[in-house]
PDB file of C-alpha atoms in Angstrom:
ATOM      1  CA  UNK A   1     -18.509 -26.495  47.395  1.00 49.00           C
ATOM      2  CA  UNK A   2     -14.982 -26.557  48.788  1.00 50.00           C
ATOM      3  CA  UNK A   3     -13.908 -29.285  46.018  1.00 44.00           C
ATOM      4  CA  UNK A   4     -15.072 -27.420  43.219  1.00 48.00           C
ATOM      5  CA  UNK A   5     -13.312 -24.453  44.516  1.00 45.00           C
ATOM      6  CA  UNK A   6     -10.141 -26.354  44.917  1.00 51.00           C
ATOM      7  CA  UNK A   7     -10.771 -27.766  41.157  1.00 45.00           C
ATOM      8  CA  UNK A   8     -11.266 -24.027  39.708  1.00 44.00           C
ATOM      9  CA  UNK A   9      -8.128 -23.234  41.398  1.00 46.00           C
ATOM     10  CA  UNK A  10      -6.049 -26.230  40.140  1.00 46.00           C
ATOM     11  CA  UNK A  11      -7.692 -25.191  36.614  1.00 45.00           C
ATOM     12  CA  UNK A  12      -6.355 -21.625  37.194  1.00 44.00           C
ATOM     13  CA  UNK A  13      -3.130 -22.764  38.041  1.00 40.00           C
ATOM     14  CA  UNK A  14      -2.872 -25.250  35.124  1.00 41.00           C
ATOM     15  CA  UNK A  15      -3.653 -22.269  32.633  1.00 41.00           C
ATOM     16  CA  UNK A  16      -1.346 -19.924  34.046  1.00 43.00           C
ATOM     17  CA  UNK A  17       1.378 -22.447  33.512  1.00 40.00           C
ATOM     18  CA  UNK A  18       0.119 -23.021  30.286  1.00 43.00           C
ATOM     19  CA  UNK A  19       0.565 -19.613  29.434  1.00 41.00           C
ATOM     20  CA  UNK A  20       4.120 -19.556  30.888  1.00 42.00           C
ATOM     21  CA  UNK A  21       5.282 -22.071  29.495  1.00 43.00           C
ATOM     22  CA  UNK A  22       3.998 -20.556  25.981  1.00 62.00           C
ATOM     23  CA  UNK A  23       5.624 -17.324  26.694  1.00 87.00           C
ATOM     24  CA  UNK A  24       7.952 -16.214  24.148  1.00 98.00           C
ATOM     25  CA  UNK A  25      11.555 -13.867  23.854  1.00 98.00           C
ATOM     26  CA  UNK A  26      12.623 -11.373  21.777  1.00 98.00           C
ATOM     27  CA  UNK A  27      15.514 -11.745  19.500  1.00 99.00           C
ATOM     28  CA  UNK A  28      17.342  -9.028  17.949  1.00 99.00           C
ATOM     29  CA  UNK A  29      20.000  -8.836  15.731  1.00 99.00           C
ATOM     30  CA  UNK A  30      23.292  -6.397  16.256  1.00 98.00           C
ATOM     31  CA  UNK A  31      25.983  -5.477  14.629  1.00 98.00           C
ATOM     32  CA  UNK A  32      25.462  -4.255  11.154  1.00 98.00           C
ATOM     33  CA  UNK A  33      25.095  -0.704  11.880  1.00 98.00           C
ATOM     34  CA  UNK A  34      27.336   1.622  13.798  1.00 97.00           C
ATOM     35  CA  UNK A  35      24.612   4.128  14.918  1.00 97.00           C
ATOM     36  CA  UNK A  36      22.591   1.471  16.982  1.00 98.00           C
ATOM     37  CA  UNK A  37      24.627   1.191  20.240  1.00 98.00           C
ATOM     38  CA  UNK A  38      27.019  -0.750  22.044  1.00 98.00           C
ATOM     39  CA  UNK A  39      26.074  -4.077  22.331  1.00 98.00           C
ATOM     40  CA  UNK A  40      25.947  -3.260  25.994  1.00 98.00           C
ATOM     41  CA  UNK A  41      23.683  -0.083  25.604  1.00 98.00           C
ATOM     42  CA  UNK A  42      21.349  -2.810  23.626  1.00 98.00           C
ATOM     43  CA  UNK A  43      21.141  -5.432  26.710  1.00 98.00           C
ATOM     44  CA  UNK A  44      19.876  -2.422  29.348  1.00 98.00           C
ATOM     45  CA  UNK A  45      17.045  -1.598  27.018  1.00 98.00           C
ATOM     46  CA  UNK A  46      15.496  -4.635  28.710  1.00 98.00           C
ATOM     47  CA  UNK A  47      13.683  -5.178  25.681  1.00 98.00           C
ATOM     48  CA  UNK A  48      15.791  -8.885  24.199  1.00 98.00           C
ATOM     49  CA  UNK A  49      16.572 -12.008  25.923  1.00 98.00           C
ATOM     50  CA  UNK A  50      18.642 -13.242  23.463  1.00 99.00           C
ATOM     51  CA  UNK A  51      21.360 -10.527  21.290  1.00 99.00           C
ATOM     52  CA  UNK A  52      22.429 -12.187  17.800  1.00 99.00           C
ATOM     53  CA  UNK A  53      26.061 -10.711  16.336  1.00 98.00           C
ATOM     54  CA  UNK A  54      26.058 -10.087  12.731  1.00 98.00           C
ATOM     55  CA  UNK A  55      28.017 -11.193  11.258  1.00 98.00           C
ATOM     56  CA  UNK A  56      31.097 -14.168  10.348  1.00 98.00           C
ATOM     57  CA  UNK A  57      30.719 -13.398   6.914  1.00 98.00           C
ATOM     58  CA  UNK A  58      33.990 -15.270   5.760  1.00 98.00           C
ATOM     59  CA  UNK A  59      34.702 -19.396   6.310  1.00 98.00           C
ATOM     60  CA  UNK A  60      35.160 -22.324   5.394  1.00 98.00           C
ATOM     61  CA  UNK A  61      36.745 -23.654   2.336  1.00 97.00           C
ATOM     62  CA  UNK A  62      40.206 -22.842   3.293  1.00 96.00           C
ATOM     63  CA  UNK A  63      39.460 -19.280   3.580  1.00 98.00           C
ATOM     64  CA  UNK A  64      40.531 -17.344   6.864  1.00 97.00           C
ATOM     65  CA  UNK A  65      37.756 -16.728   8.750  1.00 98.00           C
ATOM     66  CA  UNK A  66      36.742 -13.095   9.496  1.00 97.00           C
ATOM     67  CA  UNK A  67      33.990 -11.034  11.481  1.00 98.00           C
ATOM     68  CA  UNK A  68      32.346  -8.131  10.296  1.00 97.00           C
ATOM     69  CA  UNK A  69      30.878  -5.874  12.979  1.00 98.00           C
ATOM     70  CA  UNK A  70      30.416  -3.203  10.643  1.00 95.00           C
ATOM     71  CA  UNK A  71      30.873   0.613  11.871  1.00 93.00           C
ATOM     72  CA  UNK A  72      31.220  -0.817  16.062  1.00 97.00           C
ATOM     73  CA  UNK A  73      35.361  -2.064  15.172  1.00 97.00           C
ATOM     74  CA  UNK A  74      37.594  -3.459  13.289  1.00 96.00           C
ATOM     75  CA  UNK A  75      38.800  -6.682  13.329  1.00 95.00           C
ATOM     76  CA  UNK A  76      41.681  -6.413  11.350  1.00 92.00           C
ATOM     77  CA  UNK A  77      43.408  -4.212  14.403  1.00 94.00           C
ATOM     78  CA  UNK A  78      42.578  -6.308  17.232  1.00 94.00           C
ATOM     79  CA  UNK A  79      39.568  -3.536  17.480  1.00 96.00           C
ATOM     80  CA  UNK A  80      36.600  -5.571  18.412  1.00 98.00           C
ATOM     81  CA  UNK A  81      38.228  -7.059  21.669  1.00 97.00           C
ATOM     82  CA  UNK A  82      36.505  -4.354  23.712  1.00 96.00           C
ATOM     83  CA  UNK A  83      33.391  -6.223  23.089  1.00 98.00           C
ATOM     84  CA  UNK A  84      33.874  -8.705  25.772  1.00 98.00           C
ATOM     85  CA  UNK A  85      32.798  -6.885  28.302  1.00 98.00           C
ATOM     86  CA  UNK A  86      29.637  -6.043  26.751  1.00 98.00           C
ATOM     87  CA  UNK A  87      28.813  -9.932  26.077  1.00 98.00           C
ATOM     88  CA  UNK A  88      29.638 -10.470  29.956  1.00 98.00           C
ATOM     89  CA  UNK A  89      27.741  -7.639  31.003  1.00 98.00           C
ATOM     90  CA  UNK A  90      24.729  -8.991  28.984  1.00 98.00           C
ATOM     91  CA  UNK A  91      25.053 -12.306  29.862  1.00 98.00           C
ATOM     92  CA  UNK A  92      25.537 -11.085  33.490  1.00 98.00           C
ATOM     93  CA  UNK A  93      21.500  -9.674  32.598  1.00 98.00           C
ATOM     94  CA  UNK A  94      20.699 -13.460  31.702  1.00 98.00           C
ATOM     95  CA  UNK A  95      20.174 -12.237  28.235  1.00 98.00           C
ATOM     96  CA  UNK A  96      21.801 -14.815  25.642  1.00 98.00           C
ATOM     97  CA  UNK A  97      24.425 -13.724  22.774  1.00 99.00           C
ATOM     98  CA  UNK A  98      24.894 -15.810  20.277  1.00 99.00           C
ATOM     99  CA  UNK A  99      27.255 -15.216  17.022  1.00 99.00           C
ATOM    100  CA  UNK A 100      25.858 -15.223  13.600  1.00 98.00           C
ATOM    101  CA  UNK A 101      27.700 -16.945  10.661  1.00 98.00           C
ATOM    102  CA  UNK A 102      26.942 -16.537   6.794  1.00 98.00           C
ATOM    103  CA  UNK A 103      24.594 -13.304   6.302  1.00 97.00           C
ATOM    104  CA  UNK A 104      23.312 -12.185   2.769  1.00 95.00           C
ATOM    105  CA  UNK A 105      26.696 -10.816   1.618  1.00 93.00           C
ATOM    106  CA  UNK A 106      29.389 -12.569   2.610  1.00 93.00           C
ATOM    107  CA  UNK A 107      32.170 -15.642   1.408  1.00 97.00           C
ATOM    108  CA  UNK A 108      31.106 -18.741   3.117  1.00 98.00           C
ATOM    109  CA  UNK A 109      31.121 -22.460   2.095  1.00 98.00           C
ATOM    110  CA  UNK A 110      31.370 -25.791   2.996  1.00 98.00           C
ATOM    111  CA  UNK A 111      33.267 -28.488   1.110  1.00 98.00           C
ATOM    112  CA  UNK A 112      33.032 -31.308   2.375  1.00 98.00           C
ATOM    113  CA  UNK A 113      32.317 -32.803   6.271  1.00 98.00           C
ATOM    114  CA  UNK A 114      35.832 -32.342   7.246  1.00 98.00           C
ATOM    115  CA  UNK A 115      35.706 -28.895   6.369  1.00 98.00           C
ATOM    116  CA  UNK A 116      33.033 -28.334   8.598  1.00 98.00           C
ATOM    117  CA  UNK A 117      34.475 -30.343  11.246  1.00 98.00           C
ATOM    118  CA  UNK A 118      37.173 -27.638  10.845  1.00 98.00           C
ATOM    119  CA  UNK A 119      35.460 -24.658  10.833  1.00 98.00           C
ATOM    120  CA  UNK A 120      33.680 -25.704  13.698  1.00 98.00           C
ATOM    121  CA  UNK A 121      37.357 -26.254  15.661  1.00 98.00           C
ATOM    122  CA  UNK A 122      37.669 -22.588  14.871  1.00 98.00           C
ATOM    123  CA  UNK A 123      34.582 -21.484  16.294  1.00 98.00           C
ATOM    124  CA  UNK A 124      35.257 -23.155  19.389  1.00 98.00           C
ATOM    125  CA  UNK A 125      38.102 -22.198  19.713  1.00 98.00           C
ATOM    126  CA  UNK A 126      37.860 -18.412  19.028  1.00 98.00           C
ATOM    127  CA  UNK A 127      34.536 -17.415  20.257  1.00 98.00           C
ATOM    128  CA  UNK A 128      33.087 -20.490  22.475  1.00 98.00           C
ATOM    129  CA  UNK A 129      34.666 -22.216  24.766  1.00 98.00           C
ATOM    130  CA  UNK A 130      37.992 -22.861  23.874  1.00 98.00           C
ATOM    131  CA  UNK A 131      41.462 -21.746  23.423  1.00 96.00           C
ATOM    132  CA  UNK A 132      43.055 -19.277  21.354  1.00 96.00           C
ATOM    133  CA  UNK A 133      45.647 -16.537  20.931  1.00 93.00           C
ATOM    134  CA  UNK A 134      44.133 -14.548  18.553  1.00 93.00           C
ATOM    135  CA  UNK A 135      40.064 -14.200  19.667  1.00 97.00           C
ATOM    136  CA  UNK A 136      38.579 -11.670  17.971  1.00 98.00           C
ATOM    137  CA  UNK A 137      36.326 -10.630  20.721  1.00 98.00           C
ATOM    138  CA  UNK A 138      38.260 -11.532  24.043  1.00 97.00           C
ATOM    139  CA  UNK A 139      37.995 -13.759  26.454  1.00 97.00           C
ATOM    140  CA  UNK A 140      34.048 -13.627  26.852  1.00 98.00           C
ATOM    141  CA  UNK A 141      32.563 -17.288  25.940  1.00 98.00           C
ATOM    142  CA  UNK A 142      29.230 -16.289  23.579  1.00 98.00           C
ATOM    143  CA  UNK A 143      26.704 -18.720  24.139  1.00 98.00           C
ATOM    144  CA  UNK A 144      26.357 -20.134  20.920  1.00 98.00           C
ATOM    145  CA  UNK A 145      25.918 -20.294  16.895  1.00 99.00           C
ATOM    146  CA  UNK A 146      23.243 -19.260  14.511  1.00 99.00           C
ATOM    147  CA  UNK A 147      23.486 -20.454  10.918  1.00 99.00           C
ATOM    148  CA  UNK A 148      22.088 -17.447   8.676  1.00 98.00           C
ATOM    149  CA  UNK A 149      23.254 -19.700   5.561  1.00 98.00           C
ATOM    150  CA  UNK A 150      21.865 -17.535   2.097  1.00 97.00           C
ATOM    151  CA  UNK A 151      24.088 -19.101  -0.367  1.00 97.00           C
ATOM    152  CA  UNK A 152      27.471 -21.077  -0.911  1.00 96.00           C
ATOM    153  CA  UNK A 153      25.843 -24.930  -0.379  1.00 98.00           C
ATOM    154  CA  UNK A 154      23.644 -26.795   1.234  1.00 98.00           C
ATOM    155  CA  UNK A 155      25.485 -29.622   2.625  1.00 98.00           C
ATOM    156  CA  UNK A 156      27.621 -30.033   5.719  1.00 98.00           C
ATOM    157  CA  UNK A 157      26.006 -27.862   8.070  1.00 98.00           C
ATOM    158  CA  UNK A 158      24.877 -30.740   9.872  1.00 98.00           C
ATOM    159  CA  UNK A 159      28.057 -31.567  10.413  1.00 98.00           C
ATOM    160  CA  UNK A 160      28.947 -28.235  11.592  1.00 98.00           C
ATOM    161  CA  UNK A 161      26.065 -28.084  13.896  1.00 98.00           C
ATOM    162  CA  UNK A 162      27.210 -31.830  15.490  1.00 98.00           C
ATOM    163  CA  UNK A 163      30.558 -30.720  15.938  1.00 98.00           C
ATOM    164  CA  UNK A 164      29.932 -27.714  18.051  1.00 98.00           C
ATOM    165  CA  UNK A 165      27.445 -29.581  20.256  1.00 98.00           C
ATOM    166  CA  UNK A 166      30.107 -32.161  20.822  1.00 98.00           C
ATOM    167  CA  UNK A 167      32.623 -29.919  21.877  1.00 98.00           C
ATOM    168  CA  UNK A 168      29.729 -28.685  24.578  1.00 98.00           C
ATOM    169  CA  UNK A 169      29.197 -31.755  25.641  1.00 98.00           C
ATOM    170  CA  UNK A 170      32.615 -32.659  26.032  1.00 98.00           C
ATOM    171  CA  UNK A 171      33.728 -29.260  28.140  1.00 97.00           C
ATOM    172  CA  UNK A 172      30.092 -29.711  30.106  1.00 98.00           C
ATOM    173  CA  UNK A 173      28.982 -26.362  28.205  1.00 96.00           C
ATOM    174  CA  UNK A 174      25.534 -25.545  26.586  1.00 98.00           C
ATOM    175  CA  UNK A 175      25.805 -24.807  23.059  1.00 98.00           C
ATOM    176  CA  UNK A 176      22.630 -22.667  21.531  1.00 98.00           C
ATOM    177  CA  UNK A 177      22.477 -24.276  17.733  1.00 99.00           C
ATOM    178  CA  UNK A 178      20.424 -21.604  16.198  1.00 99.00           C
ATOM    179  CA  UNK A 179      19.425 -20.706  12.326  1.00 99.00           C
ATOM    180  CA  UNK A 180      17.484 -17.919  10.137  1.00 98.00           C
ATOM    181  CA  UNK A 181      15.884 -20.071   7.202  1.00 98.00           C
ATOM    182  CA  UNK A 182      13.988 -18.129   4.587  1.00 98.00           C
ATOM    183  CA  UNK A 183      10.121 -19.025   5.449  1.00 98.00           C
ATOM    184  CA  UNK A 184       9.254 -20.664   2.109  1.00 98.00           C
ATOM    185  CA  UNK A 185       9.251 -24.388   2.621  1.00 98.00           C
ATOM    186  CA  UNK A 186      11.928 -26.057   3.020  1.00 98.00           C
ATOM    187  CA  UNK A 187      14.685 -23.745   2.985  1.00 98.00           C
ATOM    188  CA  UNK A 188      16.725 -23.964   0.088  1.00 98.00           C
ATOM    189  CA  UNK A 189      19.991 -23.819   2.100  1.00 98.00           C
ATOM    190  CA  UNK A 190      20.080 -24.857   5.920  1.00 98.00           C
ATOM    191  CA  UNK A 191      16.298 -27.414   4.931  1.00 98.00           C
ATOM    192  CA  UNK A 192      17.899 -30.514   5.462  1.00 98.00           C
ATOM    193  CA  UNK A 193      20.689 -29.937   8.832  1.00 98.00           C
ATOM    194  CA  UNK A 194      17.126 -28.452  10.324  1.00 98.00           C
ATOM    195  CA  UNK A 195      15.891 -31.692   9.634  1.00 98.00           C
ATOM    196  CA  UNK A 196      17.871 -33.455  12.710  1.00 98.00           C
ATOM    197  CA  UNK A 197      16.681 -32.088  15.473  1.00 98.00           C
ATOM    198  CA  UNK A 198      19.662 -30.442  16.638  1.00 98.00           C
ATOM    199  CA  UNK A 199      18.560 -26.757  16.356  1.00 98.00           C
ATOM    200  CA  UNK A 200      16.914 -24.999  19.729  1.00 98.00           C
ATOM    201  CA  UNK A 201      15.953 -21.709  17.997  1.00 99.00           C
ATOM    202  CA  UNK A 202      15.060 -21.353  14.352  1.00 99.00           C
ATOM    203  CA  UNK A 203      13.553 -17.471  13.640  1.00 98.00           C
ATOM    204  CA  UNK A 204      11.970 -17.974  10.605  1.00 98.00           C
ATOM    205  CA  UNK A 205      12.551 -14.911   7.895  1.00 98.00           C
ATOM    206  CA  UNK A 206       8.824 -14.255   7.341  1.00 98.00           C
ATOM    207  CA  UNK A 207       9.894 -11.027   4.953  1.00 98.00           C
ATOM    208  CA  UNK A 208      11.197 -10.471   1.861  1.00 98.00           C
ATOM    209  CA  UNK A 209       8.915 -13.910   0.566  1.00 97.00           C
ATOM    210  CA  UNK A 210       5.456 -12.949  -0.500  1.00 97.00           C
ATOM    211  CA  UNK A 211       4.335 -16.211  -0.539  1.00 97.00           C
ATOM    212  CA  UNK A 212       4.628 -16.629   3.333  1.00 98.00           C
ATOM    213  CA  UNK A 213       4.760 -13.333   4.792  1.00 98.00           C
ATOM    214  CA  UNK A 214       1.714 -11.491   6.168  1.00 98.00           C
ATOM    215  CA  UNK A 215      -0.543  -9.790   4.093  1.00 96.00           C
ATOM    216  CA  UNK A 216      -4.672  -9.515   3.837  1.00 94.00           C
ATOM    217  CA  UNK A 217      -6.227 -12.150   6.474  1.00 95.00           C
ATOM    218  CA  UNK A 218      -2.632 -13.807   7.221  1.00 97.00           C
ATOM    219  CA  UNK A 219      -3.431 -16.557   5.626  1.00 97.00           C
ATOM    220  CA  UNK A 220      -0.172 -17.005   4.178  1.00 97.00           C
ATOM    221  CA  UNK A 221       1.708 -16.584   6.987  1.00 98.00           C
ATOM    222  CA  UNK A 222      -0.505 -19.070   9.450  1.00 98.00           C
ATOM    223  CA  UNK A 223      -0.129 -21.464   6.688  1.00 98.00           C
ATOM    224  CA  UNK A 224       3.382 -21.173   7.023  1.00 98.00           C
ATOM    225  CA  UNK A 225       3.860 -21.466  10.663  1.00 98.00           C
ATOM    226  CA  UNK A 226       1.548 -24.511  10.711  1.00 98.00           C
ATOM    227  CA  UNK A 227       4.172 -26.149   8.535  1.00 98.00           C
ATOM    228  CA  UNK A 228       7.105 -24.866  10.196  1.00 98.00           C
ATOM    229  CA  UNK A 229       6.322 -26.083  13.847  1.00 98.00           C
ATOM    230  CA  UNK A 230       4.604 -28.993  13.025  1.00 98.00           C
ATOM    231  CA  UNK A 231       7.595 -30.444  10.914  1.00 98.00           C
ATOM    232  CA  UNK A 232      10.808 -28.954  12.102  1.00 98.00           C
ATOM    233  CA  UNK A 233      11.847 -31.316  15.387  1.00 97.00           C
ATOM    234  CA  UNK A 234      12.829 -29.898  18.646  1.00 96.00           C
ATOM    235  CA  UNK A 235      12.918 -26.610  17.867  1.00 98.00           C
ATOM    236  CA  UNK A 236      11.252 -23.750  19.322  1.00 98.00           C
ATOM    237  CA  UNK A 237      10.198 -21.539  16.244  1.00 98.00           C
ATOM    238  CA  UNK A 238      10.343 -17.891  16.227  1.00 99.00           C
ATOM    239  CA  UNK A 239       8.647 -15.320  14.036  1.00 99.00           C
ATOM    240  CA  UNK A 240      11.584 -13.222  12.133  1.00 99.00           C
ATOM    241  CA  UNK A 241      10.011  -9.515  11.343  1.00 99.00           C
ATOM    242  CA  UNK A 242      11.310  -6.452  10.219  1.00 98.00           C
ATOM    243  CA  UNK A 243      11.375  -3.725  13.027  1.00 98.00           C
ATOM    244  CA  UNK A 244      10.510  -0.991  10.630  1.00 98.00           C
ATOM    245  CA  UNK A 245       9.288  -0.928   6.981  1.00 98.00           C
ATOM    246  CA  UNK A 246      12.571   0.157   5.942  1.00 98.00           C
ATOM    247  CA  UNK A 247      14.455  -3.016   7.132  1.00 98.00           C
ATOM    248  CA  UNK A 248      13.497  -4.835   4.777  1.00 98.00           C
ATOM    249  CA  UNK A 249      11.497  -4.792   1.403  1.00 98.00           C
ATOM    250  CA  UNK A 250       8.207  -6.222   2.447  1.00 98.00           C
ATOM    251  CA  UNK A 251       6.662  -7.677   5.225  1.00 98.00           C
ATOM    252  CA  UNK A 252       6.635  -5.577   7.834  1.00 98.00           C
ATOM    253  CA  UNK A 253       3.818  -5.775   9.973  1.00 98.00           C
ATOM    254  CA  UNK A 254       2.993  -3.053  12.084  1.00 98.00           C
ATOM    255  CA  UNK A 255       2.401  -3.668  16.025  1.00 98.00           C
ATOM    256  CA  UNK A 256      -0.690  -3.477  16.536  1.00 98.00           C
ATOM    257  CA  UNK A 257      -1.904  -5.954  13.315  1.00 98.00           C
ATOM    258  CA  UNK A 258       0.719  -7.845  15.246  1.00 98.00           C
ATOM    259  CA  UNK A 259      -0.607  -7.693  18.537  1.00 98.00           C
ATOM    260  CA  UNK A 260      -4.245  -8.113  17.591  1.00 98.00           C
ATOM    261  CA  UNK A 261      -3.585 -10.257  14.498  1.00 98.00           C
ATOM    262  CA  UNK A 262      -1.083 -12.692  14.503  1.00 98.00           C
ATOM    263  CA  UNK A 263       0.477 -13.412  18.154  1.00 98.00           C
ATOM    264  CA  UNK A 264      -3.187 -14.374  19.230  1.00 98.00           C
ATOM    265  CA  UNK A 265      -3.425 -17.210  16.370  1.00 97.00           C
ATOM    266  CA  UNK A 266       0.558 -18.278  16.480  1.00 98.00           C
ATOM    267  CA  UNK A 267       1.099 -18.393  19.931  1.00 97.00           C
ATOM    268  CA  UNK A 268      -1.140 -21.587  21.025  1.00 95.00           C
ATOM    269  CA  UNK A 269       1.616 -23.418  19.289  1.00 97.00           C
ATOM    270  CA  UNK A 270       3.684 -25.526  21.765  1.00 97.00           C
ATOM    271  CA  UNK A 271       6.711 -24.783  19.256  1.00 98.00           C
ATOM    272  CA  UNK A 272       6.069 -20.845  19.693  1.00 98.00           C
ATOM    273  CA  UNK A 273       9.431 -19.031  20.982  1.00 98.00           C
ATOM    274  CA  UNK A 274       8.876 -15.995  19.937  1.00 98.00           C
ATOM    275  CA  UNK A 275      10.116 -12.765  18.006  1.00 99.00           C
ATOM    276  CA  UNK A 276      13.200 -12.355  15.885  1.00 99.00           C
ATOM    277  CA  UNK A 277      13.821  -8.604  14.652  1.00 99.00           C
ATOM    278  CA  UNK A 278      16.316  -7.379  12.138  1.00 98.00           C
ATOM    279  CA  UNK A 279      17.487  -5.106  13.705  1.00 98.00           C
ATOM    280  CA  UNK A 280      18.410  -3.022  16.096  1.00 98.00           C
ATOM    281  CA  UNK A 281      19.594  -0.166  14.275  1.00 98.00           C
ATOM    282  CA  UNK A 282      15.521  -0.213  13.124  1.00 98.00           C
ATOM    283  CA  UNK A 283      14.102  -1.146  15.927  1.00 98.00           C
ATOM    284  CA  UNK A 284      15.685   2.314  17.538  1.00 98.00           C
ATOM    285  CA  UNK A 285      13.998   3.945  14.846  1.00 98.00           C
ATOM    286  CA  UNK A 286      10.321   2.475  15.812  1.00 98.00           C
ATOM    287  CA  UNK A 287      10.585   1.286  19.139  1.00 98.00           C
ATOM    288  CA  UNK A 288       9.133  -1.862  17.726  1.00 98.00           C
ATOM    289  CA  UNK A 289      10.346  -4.224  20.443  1.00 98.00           C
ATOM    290  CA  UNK A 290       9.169  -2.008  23.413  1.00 98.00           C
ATOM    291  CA  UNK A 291       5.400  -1.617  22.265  1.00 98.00           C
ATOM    292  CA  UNK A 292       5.397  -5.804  21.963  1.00 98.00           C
ATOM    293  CA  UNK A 293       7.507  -7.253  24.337  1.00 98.00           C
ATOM    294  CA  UNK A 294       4.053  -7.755  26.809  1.00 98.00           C
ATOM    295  CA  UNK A 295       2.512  -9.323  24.425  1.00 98.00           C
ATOM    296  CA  UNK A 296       5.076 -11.780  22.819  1.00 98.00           C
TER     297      UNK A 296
END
């Protein structure tokens, strides 16, 4: 009797760890709107673990590279400097802020490896952690990259993403190699760098693609994720939603299809990491993240 209560207990313990070890975060994406906080209003929610800025919009290619925070500052006047403290007070929180480059509307290309080698000197140098007179957004070291490539080429990004993990490794720092691929497979831009294993996050965009996003049993979208994690290496996979209908032009999926629906047959996946929103400015409007974030 006592060794089968000892084994029920060992089996209790192994499926608690199971389910741990399966639970997932909630990224969100800031920046784009000036009516959805401070970026340190949007770390007390409690409701992210990891805070994406929207976006570099501007590199590569010889052109001078520029950030677009939208309606928060402006760049151009040493404006968006105050945001430092809000990186180090959410970091302070354990939550994870990582800086976006590309974005749907934006100048960015790659054109050739050295190019990327270049832009990725610039990155370190201005917003990880190196040195640099001019950094946009202070002193605070973000804690890493995530490639939201939708257009310009698709070659080199590899490079790029090699080239910041090299400076990490050299300065003893962790570099979060993160990207937002469209969820038809592969992606037509960033398919092939997520090919090498060096990504930890990829939040796949399952919105705006009818062919992979949810609708009637799911079936599209299960199909989907079953490719994703079982082919990209490494990475942890997220699901990328819309936190309202309006953030996007399909595929929203409201929380409790979500919740009842799709977390239940996604989450088994040892490659599950869990939630990607766009964005905050919409998730303020639903309260999207707060009714899931027990259940992600």
């Amino acid at each position: 009797m006592e060794f089968r209560l000892r084994a029920l207990l060992c089996f209790m313990v192994i499926l608690t760890l199971m389910a741990k070890s399966n639970g997932g975060k909630i990224a969100i994406y800031w920046g784009q709107n000036g009516n959805e906080g401070t970026l340190a209003d949007t770390c007390a929610t409690g409701n992210y673990q990891i805070v994406i800025l929207a976006f570099l919009a501007v590199f590569g290619n010889g052109q001078t590279p520029q950030i677009n925070l939208a309606g928060h500052c402006d760049p151009f006047s040493n404006g968006c400097i105050h945001v430092s403290s809000d990186i180090k007070s959410c970091q302070a929180k354990g939550i994870k802020v990582i800086l976006s480059i590309g974005g749907g509307v934006g100048s960015y290309f790659l054109s050739s490896d050295d190019d990327a080698r270049k832009v990725a000197l610039y990155l370190w140098n201005n917003y990880l952690g190196g040195n640099s007179g001019s950094r946009p957004l202070g002193n605070a070291v973000l804690d890493g990259v995530d490639f939201d490539i939708e257009g310009g080429t698709n070659q080199h990004w590899d490079v790029l993403a090699r080239s910041l993990l090299k400076f990490g490794a050299q300065s003893g720092r962790k570099v979060f190699i993160t990207a937002a691929p469209q969820c038809p497979f592969p992606d037509a831009w960033i398919g092939n760098a997520l090919m090498t294993g060096l990504f930890d996050y990829v939040w796949v965009q399952f919105y705006n693609n009818a062919p992979c996003q949810f609708s009637g049993d799911g079936s599209n979208l299960f199909d989907a994720w079953q490719q994703w994690t079982s082919t990209i290496p490494h990475a942890k996979i997220f699901l990328g939603l819309p936190a309202s209908p309006s953030a996007a032009g399909s595929g929203f999926i409201p929380a409790d299809v979500l919740k009842s629906q799709v977390l239940p047959n996604i989450k088994h996946s040892s490659k599950y990491g869990g939630v990607m929103l766009w964005s905050k400015f919409y998730d303020d409007q639903t309260g999207y993240s707060s009714s899931i974030k027990h259940n992600v």
